[in-house]
PDB file of C-alpha atoms in Angstrom:
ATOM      1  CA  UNK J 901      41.314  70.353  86.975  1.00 60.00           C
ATOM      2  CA  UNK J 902      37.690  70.131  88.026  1.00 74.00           C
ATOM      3  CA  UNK J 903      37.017  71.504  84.965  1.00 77.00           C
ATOM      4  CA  UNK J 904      38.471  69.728  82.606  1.00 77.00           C
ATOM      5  CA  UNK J 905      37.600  66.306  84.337  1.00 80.00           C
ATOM      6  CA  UNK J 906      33.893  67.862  83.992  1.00 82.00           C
ATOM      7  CA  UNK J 907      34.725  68.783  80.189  1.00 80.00           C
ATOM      8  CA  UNK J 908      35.842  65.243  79.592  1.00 83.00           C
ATOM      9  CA  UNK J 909      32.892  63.526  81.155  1.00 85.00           C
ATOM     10  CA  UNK J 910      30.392  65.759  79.174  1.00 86.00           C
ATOM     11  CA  UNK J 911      32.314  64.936  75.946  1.00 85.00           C
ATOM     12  CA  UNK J 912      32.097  61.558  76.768  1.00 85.00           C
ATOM     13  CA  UNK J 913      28.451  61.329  77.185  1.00 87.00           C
ATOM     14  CA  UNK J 914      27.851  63.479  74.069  1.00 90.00           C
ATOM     15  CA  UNK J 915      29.982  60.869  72.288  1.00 87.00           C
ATOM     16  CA  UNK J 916      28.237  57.317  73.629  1.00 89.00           C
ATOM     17  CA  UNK J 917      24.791  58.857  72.969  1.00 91.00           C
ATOM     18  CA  UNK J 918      25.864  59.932  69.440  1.00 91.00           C
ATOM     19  CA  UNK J 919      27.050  56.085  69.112  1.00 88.00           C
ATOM     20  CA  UNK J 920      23.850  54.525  70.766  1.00 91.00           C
ATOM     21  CA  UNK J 921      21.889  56.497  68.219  1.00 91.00           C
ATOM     22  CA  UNK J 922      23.707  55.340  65.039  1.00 90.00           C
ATOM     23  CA  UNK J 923      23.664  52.019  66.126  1.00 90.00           C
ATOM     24  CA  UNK J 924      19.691  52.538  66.945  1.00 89.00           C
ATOM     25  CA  UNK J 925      19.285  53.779  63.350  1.00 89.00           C
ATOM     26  CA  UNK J 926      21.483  51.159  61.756  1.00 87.00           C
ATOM     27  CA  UNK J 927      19.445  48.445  63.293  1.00 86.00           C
ATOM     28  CA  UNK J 928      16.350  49.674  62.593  1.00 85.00           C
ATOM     29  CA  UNK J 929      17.257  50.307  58.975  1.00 83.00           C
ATOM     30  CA  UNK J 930      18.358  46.933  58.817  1.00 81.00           C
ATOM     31  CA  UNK J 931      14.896  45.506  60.120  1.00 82.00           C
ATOM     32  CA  UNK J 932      12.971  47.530  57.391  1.00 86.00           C
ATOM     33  CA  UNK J 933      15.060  45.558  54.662  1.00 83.00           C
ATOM     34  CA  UNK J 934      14.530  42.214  56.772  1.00 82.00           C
ATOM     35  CA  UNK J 935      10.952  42.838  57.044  1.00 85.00           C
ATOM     36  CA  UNK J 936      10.443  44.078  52.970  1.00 86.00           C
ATOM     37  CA  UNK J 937      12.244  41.149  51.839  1.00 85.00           C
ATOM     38  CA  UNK J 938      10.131  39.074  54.465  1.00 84.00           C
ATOM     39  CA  UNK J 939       6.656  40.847  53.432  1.00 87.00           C
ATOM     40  CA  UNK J 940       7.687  39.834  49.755  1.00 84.00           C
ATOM     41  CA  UNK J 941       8.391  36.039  50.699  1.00 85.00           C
ATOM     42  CA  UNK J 942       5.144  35.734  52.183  1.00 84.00           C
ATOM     43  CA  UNK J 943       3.649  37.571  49.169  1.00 81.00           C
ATOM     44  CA  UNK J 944       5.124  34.869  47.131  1.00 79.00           C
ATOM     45  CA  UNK J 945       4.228  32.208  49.073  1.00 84.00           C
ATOM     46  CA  UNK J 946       0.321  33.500  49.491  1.00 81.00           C
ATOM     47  CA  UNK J 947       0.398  33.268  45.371  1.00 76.00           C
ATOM     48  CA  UNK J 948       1.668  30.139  44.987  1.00 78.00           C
ATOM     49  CA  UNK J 949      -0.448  28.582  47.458  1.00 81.00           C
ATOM     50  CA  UNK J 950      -3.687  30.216  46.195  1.00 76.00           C
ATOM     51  CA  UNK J 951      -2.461  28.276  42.530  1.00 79.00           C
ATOM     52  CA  UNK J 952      -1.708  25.227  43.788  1.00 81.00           C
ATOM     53  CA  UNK J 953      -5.328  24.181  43.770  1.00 81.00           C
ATOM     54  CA  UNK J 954      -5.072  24.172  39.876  1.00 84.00           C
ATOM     55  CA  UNK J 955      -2.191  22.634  39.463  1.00 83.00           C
ATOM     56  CA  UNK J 956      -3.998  19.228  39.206  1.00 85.00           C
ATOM     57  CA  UNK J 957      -5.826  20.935  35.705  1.00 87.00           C
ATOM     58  CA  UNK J 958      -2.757  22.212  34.139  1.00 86.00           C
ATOM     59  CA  UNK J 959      -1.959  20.468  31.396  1.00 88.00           C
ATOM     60  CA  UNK J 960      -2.917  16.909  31.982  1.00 89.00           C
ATOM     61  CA  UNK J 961      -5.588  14.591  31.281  1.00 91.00           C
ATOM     62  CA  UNK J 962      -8.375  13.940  34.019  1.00 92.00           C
ATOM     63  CA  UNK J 963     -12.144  11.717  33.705  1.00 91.00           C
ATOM     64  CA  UNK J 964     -15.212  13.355  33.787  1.00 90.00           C
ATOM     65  CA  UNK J 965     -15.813  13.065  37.030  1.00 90.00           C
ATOM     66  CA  UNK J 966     -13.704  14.926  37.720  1.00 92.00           C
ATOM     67  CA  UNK J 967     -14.497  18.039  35.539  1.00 90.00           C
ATOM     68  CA  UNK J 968     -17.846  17.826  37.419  1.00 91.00           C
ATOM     69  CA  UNK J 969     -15.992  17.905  41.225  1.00 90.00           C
ATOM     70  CA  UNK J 970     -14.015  21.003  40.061  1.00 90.00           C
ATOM     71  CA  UNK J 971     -17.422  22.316  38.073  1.00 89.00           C
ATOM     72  CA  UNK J 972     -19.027  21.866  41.484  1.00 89.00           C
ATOM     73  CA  UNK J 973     -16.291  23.072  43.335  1.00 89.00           C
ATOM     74  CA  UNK J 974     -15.546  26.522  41.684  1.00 87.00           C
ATOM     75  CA  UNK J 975     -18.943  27.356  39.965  1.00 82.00           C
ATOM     76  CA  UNK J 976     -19.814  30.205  42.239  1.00 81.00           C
ATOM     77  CA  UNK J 977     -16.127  31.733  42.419  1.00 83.00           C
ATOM     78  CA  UNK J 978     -16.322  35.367  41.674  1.00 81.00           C
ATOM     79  CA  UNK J 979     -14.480  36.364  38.064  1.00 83.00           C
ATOM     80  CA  UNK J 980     -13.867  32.683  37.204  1.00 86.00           C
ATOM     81  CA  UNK J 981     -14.977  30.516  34.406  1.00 87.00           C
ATOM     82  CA  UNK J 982     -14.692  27.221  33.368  1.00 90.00           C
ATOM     83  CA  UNK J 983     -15.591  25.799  29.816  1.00 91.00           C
ATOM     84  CA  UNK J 984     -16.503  22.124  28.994  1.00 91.00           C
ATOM     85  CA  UNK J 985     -16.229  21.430  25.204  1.00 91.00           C
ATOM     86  CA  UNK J 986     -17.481  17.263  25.172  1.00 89.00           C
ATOM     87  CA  UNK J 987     -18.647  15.054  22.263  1.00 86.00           C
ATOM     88  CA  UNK J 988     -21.913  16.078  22.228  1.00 87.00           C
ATOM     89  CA  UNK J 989     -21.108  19.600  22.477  1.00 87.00           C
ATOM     90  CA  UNK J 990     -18.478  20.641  20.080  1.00 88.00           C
ATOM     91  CA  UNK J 991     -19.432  24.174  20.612  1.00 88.00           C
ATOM     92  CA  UNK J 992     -18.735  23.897  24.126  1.00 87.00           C
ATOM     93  CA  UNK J 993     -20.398  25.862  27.322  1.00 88.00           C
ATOM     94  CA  UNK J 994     -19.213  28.415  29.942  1.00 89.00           C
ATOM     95  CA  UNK J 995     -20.227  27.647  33.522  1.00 89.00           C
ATOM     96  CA  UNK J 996     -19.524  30.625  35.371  1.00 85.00           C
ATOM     97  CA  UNK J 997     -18.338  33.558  33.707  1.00 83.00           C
ATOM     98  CA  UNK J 998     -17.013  33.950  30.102  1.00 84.00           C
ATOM     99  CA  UNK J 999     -13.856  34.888  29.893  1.00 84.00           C
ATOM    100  CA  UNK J1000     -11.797  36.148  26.885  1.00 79.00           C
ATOM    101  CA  UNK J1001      -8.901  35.086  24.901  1.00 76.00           C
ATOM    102  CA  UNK J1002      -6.648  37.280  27.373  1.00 79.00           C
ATOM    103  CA  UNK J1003      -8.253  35.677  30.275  1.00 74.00           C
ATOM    104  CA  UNK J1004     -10.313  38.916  31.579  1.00 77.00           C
ATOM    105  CA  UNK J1005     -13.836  38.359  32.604  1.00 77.00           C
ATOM    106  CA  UNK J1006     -16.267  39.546  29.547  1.00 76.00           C
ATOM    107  CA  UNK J1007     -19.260  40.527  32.326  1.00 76.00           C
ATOM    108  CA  UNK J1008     -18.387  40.517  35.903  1.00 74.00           C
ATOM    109  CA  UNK J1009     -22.092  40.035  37.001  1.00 77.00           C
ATOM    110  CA  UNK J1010     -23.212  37.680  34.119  1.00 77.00           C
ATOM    111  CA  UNK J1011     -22.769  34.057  34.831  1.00 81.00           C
ATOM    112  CA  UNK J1012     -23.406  30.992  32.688  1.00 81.00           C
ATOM    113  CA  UNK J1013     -24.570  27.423  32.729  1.00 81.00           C
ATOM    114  CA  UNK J1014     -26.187  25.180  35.036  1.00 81.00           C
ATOM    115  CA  UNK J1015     -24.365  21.938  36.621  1.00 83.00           C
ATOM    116  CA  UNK J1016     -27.809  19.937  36.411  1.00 84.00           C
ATOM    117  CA  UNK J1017     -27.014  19.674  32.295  1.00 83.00           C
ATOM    118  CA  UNK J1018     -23.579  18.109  32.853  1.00 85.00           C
ATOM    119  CA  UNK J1019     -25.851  15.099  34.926  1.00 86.00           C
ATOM    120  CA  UNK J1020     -28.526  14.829  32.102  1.00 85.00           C
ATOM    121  CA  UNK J1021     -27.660  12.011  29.691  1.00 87.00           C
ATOM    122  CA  UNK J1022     -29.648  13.679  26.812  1.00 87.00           C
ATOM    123  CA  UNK J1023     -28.463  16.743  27.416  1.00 86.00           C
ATOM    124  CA  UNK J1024     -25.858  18.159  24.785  1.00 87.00           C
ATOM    125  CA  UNK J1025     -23.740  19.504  27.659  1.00 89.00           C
ATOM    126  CA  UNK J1026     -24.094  15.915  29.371  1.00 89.00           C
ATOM    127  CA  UNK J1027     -20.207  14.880  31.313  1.00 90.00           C
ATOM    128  CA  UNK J1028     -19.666  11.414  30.611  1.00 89.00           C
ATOM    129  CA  UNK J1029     -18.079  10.127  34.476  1.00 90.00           C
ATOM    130  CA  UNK J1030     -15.606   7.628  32.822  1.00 89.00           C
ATOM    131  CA  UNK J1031     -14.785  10.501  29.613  1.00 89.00           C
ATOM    132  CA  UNK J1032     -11.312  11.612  29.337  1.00 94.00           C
ATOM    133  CA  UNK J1033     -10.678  15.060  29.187  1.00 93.00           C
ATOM    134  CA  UNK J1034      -7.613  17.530  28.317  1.00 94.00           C
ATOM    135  CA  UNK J1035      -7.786  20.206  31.298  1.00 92.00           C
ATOM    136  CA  UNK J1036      -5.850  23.553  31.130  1.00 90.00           C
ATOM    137  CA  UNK J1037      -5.622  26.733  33.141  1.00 90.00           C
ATOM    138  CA  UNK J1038      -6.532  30.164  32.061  1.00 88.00           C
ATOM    139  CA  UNK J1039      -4.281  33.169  33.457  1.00 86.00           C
ATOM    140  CA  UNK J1040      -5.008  36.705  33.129  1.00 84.00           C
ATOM    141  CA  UNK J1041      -2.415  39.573  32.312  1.00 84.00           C
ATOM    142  CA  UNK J1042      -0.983  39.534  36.131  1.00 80.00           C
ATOM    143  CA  UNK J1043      -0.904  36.074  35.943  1.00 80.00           C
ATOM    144  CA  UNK J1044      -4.134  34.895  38.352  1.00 82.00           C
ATOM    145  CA  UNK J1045      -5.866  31.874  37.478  1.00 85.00           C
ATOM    146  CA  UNK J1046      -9.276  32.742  35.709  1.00 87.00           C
ATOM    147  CA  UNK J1047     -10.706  30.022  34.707  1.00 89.00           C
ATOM    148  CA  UNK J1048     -10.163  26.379  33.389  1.00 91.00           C
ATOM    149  CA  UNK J1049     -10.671  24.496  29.835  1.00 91.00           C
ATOM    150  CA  UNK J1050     -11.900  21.106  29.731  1.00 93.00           C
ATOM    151  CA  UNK J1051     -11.694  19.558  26.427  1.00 93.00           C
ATOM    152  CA  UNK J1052     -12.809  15.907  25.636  1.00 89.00           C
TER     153      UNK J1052
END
């Protein structure tokens, strides 16, 4: 009888620890998938908020002052460009880098323009404060914001 009680006690051990360690692994499968689908939230969210800086250029009209704030503002970010076509310059100019039709950077290391030629009324590049201006937003292939077009 000793035995068997003994037998019994064993098996029931065997059997809770067997049940405490599929519950273990069920639980911590289940916070891998919690904390993937959290990681990818917060990926998400990270993105969006990094764009919604530009959101004021895409696809609206803003005054020249203001294409000189985000000239000033943006000038020296790396593998960005922004591109002022006014009145007096037709042709337009790049301030920063140049970027392609596809939104990739031409040359990394090359940048373009100087902000003291938006200021200068005889300059050709000159910003008129009080202009209107048609802003819009380049993206690359993966979608990043690149640069922005400012035509008047």
């Amino acid at each position: 009888m000793n035995n068997a009680s003994s037998a019994l006690k064993v098996a029931a051990g065997i059997f809770l620890t067997i049940a405490l360690i599929t519950i273990v692994v069920i639980l911590f499968v289940s916070a891998q998938e919690a904390t993937k689908t959290a990681q990818n939230n917060f990926s998400d969210i990270q993105t969006e908020l990094s764009q919604a800086a530009f959101t004021v250029y895409d696809s609206t009209t803003i005054s020249g002052s203001q294409v000189t704030n985000a000239l000033r503002k943006y000038k020296d970010k790396d593998q960005f460009g922004i591109y002022i076509e006014t009145g007096k310059n037709p042709n337009g100019q790049w301030y920063g880098n140049v970027l392609d039709s596809d939104g990739s950077v031409e040359h990394p290391d090359a940048r373009q323009g100087t902000i003291a030629q938006t200021l200068n009324e005889k300059s050709p590049e000159y910003v008129n404060p009080s202009g209107k201006f048609k802003a819009s937003i380049v993206k690359d292939e993966s979608n990043v914001i690149r640069g922005i077009i400012f035509v008047q």
